[in-house]
mmCIF file of C-alpha atoms in Angstrom:
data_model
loop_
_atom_site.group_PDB
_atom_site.id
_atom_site.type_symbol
_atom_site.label_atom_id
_atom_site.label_comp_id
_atom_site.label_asym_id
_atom_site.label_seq_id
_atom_site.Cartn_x
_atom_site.Cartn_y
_atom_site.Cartn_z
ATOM 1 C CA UNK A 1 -10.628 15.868 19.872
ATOM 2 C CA UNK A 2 -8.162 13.114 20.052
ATOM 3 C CA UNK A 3 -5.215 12.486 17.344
ATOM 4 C CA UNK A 4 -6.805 10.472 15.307
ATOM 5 C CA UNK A 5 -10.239 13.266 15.097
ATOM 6 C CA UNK A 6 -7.567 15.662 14.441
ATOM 7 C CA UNK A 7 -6.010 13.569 11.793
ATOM 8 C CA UNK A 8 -8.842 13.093 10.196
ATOM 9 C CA UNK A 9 -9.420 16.990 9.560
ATOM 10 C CA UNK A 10 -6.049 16.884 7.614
ATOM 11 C CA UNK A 11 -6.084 13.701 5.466
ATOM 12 C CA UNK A 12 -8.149 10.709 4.647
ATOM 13 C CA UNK A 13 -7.403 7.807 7.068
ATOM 14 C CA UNK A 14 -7.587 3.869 5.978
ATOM 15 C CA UNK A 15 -6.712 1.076 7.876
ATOM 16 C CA UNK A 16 -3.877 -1.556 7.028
ATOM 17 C CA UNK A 17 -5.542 -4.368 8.100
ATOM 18 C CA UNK A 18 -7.487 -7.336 7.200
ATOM 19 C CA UNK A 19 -9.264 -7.528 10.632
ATOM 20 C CA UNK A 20 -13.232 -6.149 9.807
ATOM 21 C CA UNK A 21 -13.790 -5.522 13.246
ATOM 22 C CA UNK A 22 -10.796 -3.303 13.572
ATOM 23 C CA UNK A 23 -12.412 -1.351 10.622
ATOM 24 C CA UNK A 24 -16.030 -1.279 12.029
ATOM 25 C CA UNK A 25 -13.816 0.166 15.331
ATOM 26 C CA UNK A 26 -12.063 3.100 13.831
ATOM 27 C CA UNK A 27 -14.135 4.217 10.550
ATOM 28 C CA UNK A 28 -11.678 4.657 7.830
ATOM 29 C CA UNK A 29 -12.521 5.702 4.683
ATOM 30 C CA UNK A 30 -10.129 3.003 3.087
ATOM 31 C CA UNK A 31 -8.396 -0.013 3.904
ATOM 32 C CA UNK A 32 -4.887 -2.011 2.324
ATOM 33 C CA UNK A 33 -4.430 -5.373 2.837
ATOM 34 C CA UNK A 34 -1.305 -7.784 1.402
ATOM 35 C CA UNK A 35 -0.127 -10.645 1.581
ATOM 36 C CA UNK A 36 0.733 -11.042 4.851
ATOM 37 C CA UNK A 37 -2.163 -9.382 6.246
ATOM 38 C CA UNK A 38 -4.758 -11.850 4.808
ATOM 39 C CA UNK A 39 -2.009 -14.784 5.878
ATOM 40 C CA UNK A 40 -2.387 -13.283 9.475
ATOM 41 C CA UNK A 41 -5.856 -12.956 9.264
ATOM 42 C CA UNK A 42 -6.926 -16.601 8.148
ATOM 43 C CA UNK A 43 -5.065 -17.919 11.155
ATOM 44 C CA UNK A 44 -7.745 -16.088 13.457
ATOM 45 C CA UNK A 45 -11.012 -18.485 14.201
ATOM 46 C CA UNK A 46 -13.170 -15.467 13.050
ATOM 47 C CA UNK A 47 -11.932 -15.224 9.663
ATOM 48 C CA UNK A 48 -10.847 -19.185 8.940
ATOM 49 C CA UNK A 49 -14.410 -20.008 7.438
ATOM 50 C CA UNK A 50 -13.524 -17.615 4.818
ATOM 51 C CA UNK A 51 -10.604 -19.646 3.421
ATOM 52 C CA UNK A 52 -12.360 -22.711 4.275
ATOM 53 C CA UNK A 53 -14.901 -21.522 2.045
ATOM 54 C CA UNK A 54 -12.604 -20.398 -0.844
ATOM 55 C CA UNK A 55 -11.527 -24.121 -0.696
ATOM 56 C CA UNK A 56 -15.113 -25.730 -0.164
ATOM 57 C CA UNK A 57 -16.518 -23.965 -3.348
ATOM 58 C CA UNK A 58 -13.348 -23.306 -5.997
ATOM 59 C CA UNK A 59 -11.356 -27.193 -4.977
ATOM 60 C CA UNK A 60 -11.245 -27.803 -8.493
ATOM 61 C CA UNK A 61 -9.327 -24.925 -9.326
ATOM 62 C CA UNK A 62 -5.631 -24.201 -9.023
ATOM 63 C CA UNK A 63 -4.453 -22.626 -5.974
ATOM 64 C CA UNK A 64 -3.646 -19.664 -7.652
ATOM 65 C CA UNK A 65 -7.043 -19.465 -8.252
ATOM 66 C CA UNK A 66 -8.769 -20.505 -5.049
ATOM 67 C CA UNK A 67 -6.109 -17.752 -3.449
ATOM 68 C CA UNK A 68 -7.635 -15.121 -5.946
ATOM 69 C CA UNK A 69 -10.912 -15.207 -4.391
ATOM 70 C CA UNK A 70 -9.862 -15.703 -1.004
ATOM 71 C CA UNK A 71 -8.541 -12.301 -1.363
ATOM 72 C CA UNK A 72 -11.795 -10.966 -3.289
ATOM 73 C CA UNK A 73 -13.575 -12.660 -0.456
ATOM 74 C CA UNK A 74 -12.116 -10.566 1.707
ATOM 75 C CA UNK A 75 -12.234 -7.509 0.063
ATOM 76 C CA UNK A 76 -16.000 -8.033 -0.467
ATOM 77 C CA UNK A 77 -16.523 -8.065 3.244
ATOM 78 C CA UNK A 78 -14.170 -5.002 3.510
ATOM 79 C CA UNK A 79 -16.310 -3.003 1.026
ATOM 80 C CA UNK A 80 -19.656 -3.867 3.488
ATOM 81 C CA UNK A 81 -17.921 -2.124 6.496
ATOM 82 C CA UNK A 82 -16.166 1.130 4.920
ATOM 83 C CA UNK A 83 -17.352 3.748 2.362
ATOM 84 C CA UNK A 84 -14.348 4.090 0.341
ATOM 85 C CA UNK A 85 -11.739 1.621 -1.472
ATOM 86 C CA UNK A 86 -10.484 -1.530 -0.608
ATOM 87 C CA UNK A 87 -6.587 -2.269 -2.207
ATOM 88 C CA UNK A 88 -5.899 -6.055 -3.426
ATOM 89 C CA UNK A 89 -2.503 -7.138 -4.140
ATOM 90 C CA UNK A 90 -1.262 -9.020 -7.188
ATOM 91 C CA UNK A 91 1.077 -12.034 -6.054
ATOM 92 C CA UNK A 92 4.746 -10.571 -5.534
ATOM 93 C CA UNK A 93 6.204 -13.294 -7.440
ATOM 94 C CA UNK A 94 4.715 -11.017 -10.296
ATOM 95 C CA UNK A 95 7.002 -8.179 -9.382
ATOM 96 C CA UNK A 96 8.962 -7.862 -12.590
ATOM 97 C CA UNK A 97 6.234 -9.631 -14.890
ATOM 98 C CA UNK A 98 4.551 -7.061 -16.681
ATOM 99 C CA UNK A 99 2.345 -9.253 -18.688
ATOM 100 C CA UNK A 100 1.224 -10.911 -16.146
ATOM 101 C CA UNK A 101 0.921 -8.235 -13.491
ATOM 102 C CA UNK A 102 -1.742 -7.221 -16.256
ATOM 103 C CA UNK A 103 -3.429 -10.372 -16.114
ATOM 104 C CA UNK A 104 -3.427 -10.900 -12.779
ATOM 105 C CA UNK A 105 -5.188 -6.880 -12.613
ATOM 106 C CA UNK A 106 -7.843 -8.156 -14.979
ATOM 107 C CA UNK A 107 -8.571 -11.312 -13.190
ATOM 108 C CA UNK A 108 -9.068 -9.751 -9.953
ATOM 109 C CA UNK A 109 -11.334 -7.003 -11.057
ATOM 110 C CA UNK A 110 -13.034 -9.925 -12.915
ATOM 111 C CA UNK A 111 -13.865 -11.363 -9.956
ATOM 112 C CA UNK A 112 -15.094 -8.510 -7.689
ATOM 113 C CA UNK A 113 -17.165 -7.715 -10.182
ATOM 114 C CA UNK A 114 -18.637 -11.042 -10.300
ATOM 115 C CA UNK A 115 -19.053 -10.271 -7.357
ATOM 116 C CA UNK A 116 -20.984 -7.422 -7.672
ATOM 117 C CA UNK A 117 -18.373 -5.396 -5.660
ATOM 118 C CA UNK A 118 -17.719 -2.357 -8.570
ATOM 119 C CA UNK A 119 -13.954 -1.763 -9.999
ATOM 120 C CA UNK A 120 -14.239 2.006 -8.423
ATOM 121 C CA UNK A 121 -14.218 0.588 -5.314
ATOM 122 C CA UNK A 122 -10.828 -1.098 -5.614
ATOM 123 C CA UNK A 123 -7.336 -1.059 -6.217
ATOM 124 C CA UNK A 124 -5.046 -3.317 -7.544
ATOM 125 C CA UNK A 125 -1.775 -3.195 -5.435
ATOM 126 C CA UNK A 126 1.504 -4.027 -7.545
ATOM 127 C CA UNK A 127 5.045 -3.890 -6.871
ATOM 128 C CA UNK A 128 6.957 -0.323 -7.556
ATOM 129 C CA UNK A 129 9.214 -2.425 -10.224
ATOM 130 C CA UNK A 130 10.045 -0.961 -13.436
ATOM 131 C CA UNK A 131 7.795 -3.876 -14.676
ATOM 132 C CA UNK A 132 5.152 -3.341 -12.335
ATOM 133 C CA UNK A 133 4.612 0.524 -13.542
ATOM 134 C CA UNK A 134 4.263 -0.496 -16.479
ATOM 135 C CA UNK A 135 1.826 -2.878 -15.678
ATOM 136 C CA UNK A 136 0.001 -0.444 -14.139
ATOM 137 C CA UNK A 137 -0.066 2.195 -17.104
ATOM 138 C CA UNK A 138 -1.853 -0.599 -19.134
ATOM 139 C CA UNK A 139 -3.942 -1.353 -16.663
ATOM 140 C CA UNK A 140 -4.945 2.299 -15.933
ATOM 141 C CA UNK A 141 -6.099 3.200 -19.249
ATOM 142 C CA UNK A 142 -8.556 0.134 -19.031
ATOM 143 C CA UNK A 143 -10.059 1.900 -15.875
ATOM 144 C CA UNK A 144 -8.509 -0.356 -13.272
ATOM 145 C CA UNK A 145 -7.334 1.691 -10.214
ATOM 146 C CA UNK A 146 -3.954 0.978 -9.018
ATOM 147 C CA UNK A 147 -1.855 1.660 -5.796
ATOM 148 C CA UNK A 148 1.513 1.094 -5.909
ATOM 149 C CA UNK A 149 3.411 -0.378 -3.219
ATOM 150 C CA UNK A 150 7.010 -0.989 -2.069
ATOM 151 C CA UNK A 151 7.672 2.460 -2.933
ATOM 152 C CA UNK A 152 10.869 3.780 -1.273
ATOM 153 C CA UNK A 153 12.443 5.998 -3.160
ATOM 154 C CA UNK A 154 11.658 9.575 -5.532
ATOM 155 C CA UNK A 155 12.413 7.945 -8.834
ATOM 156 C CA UNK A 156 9.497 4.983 -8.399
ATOM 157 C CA UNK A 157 6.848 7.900 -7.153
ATOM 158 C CA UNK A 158 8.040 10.082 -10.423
ATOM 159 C CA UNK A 159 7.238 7.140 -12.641
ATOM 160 C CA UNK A 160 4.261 5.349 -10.685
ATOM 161 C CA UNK A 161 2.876 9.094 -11.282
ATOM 162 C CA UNK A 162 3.964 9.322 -15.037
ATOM 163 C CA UNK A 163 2.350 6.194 -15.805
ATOM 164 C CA UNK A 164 -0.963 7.710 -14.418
ATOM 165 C CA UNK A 165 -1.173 5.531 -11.734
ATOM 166 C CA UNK A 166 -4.065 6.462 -9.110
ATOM 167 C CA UNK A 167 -2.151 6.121 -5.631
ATOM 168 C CA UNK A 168 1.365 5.024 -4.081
ATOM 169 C CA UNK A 169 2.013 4.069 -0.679
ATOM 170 C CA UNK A 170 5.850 4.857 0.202
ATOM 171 C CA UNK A 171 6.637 2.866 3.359
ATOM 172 C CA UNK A 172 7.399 4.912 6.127
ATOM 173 C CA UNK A 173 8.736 2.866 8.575
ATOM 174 C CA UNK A 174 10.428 0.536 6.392
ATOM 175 C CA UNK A 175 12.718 3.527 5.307
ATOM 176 C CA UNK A 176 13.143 4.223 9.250
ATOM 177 C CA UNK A 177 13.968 0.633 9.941
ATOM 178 C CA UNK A 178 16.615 0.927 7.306
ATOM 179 C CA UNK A 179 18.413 4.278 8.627
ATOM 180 C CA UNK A 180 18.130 2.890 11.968
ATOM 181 C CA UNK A 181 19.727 -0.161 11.454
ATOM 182 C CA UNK A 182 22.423 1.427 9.510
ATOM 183 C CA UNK A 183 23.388 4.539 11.323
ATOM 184 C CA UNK A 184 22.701 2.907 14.850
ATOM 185 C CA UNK A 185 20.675 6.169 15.627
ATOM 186 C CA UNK A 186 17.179 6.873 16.857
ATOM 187 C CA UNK A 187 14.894 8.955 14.507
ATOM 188 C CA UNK A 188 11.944 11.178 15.775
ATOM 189 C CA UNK A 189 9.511 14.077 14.180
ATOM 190 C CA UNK A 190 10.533 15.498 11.090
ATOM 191 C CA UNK A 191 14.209 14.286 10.732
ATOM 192 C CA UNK A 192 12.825 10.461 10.809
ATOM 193 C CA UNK A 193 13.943 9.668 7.036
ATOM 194 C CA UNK A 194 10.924 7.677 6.202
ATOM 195 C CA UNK A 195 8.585 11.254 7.129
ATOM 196 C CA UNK A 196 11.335 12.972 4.780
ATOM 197 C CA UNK A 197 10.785 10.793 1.813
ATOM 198 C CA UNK A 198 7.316 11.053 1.851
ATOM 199 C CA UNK A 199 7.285 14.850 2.219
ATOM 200 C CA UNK A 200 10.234 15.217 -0.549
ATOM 201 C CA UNK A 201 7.899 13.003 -2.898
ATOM 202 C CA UNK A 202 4.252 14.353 -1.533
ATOM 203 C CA UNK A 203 6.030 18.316 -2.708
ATOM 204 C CA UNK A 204 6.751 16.796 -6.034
ATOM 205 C CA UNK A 205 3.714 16.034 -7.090
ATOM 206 C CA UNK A 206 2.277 18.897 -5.958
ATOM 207 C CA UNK A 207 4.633 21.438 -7.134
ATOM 208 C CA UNK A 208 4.293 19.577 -10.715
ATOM 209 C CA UNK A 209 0.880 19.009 -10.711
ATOM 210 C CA UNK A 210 0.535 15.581 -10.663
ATOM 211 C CA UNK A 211 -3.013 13.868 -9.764
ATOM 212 C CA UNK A 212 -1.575 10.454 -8.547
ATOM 213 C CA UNK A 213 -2.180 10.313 -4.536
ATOM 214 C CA UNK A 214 0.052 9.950 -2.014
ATOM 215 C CA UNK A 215 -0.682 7.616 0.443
ATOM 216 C CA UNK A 216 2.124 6.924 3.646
ATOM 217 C CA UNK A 217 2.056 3.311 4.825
ATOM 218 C CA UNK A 218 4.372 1.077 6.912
ATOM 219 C CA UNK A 219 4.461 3.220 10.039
ATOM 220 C CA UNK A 220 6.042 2.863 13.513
ATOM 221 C CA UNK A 221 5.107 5.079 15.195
ATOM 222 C CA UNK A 222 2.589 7.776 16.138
ATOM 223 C CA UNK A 223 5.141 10.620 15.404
ATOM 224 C CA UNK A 224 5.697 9.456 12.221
ATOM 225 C CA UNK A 225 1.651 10.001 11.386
ATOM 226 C CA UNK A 226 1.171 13.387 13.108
ATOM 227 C CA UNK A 227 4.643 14.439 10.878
ATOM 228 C CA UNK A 228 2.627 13.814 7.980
ATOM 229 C CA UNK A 229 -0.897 15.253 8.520
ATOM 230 C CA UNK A 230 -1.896 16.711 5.617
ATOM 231 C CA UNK A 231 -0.794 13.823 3.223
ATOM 232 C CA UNK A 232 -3.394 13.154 1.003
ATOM 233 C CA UNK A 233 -4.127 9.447 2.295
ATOM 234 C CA UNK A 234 -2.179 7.394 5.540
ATOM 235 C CA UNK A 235 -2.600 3.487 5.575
ATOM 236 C CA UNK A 236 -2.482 2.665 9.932
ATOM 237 C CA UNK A 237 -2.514 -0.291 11.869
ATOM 238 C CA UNK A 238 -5.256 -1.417 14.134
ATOM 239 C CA UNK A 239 -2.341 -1.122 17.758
ATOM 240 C CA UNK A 240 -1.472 2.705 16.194
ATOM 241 C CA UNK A 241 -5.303 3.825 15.490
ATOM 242 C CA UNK A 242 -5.381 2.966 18.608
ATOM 243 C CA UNK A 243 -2.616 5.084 20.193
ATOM 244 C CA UNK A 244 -3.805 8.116 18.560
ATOM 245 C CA UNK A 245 -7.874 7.500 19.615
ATOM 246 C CA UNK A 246 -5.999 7.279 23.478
ATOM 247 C CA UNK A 247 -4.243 10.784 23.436
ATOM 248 C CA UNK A 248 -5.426 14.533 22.325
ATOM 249 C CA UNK A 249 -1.817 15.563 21.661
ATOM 250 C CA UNK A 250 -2.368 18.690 19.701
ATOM 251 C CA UNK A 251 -1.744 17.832 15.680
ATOM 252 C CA UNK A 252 -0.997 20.596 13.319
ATOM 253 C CA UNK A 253 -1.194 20.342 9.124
ATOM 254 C CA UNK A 254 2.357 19.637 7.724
ATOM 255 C CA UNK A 255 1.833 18.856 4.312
ATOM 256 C CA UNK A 256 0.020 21.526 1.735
ATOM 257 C CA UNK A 257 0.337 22.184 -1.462
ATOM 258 C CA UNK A 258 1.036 26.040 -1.166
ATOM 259 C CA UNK A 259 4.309 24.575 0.728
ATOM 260 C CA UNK A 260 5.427 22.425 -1.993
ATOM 261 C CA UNK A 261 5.237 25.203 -4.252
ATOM 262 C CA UNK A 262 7.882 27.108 -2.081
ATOM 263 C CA UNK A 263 9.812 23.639 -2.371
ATOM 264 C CA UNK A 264 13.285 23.609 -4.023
ATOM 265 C CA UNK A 265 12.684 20.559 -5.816
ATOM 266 C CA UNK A 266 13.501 20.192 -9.984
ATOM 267 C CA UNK A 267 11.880 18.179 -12.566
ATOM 268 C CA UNK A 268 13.047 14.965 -13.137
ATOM 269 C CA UNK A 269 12.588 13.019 -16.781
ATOM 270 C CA UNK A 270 12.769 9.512 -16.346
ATOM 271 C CA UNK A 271 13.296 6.794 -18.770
ATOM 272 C CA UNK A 272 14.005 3.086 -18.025
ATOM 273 C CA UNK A 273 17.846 3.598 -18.053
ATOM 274 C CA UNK A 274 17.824 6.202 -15.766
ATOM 275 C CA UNK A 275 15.190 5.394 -13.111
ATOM 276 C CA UNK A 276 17.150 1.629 -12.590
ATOM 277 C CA UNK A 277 20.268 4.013 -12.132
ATOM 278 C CA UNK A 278 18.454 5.875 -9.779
ATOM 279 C CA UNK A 279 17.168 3.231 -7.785
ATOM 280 C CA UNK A 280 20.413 1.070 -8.105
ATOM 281 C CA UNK A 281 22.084 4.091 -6.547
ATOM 282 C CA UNK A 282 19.648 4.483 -3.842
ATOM 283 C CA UNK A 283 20.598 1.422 -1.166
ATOM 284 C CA UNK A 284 18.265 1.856 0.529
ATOM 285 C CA UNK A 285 15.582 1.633 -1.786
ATOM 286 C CA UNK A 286 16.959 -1.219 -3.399
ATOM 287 C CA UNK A 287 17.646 -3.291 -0.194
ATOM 288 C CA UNK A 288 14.239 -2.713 1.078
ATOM 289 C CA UNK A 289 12.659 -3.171 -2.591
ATOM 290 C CA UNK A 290 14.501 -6.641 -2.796
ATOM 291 C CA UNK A 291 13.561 -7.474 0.880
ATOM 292 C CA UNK A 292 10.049 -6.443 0.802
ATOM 293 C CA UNK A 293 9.096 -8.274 -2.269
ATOM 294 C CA UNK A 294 10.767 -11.594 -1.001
ATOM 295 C CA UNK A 295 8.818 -11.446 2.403
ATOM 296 C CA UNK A 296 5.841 -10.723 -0.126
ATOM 297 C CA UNK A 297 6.347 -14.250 -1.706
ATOM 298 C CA UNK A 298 7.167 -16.320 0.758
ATOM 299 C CA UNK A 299 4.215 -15.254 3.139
ATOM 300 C CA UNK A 300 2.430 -15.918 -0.350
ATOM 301 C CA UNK A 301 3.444 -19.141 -0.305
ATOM 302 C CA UNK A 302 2.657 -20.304 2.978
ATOM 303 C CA UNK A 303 -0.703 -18.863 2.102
ATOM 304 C CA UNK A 304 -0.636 -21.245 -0.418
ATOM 305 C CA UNK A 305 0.260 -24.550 2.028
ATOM 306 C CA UNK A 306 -2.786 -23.440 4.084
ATOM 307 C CA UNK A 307 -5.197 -23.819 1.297
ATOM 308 C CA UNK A 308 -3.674 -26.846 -0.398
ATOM 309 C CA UNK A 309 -3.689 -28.814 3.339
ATOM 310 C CA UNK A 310 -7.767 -27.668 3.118
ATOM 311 C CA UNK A 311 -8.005 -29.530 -0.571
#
């Protein structure tokens, strides 16, 4: 088998992509796309007539809105190729709006039901803000699914997982990027930092029984995957599904949950004070938290100059 059959023994695979025939290539049971993905996307000639569409049949709405089911658009096609989930994300510009984060939830599931694309088959991606957890706990106990992204950092996965949400996705190679940049030094198996935050957070859970899955994203690397087989979900580009479907490295489990019961980690109580301590203390996970959700918006708003030069 190659990597990426040996992978899949170990943990469920989705692709981070917006490209269908990436998806129809590598059969994952999931796939994640954001903001930038569907802005990358729509600037392909396979996928234009999509926004064109969007634009052709909602002009009279805002662009918010025409945006809105752009993205269900796509995640209507996504749910025709793969048997699993397909994750939507709320506009970044959101990211400490907790009412309307909620909205913005509603509204999308709305629409892919409309659609007749079911809410079990999605998830609603929102920002790993004190504001956006909450969000999410609302949302939650109304039966929408969410996955939390720009997750760096224990004290966001404590709280996404408090708040009952369904999945996070702590960015792997965003973490790397950071250490790398910082400490000038090159980072490989398990003493890459990004790996290490995701097993420190993946033992957590496990250790205190917490349903919420975790799902790596934001990887680099190859290494970085085969470090964390056994992970409940991992979110991989189209160029690194590739690299593991060319090689038949051997890959071993490293994640279980009898091993994060032999973990050394303690229980954490969080309350608003704290976790913004936490994270505040954490540069890292503040830099990249700041960083991510501004790249977030402004890709967002270029989407947005697309569809109003369409009108």
């Amino acid at each position: 088998m190659n990597q990426l059959e040996q992978l899949k023994q170990y943990t469920t695979i989705v692709a981070d992509t917006g490209d269908f025939q990436a998806m129809k290539a590598f059969a994952p049971r999931d796939a994640t796309t954001n903001p930038s993905l569907i802005l990358k996307a729509v600037q392909k000639d396979e996928y234009r007539p999509l926004l064109e569409q969007a634009v052709r049949d909602h002009g009279s709405k805002s662009t918010g809105d025409i945006i809105d089911r752009l993205l269900v658009a796509f995640g209507r096609e996504i749910v025709k190729i793969i048997p699993g989930r397909v994750s939507t994300e709320t506009d970044a510009r959101l990211s400490f709006d907790t009412e309307g984060t909620i909205a913005k939830g509603r509204e999308l599931i709305r629409l892919y039901e409309q659609a007749d694309v079911p809410r079990e088959r999605v998830l609603i991606k929102i920002a790993s803000t004190w504001e956006g957890i909450r969000a999410a706990e609302v949302l939650e106990k109304e039966g929408i699914r969410c996955n939390m992204t720009l997750l760096f950092s224990l004290p966001q996965a404590i709280a996404c997982a408090e708040a009952g949400a369904q999945l996070i996705s702590p960015f792997v190679g965003r973490i790397y990027d950071w250490y790398k940049k910082s400490t000038g030094e090159e980072y490989t198996g398990e003493n890459d930092p990004g790996v290490q935050s995701v097993k420190r957070i993946y033992n957590y859970y496990r250790k205190f029984g917490y349903k919420t899955e975790v799902m790596g994203a934001s990887f680099r690397n190859t290494s970085q995957l085969t470090e964390l087989a056994g992970c409940d979900l991992l979110t991989i580009s189209p160029e690194l599904l590739q690299k593991l479907a060319e090689t038949d490295a051997p890959v071993t489990r490293k994640l279980s949950s009898e091993s994060a019961q032999a973990s050394d980690l303690e229980k954490l109580s969080l309350d608003e004070k704290t976790f913004r301590l936490m994270v505040n203390d954490d540069a890292m996970a503040t830099e990249k938290l700041a960083e991510g959700i501004r790249l977030f918006c402004a890709d967002a708003i270029k989407l947005e100059k697309m569809v109003d030069a369409l009108r």
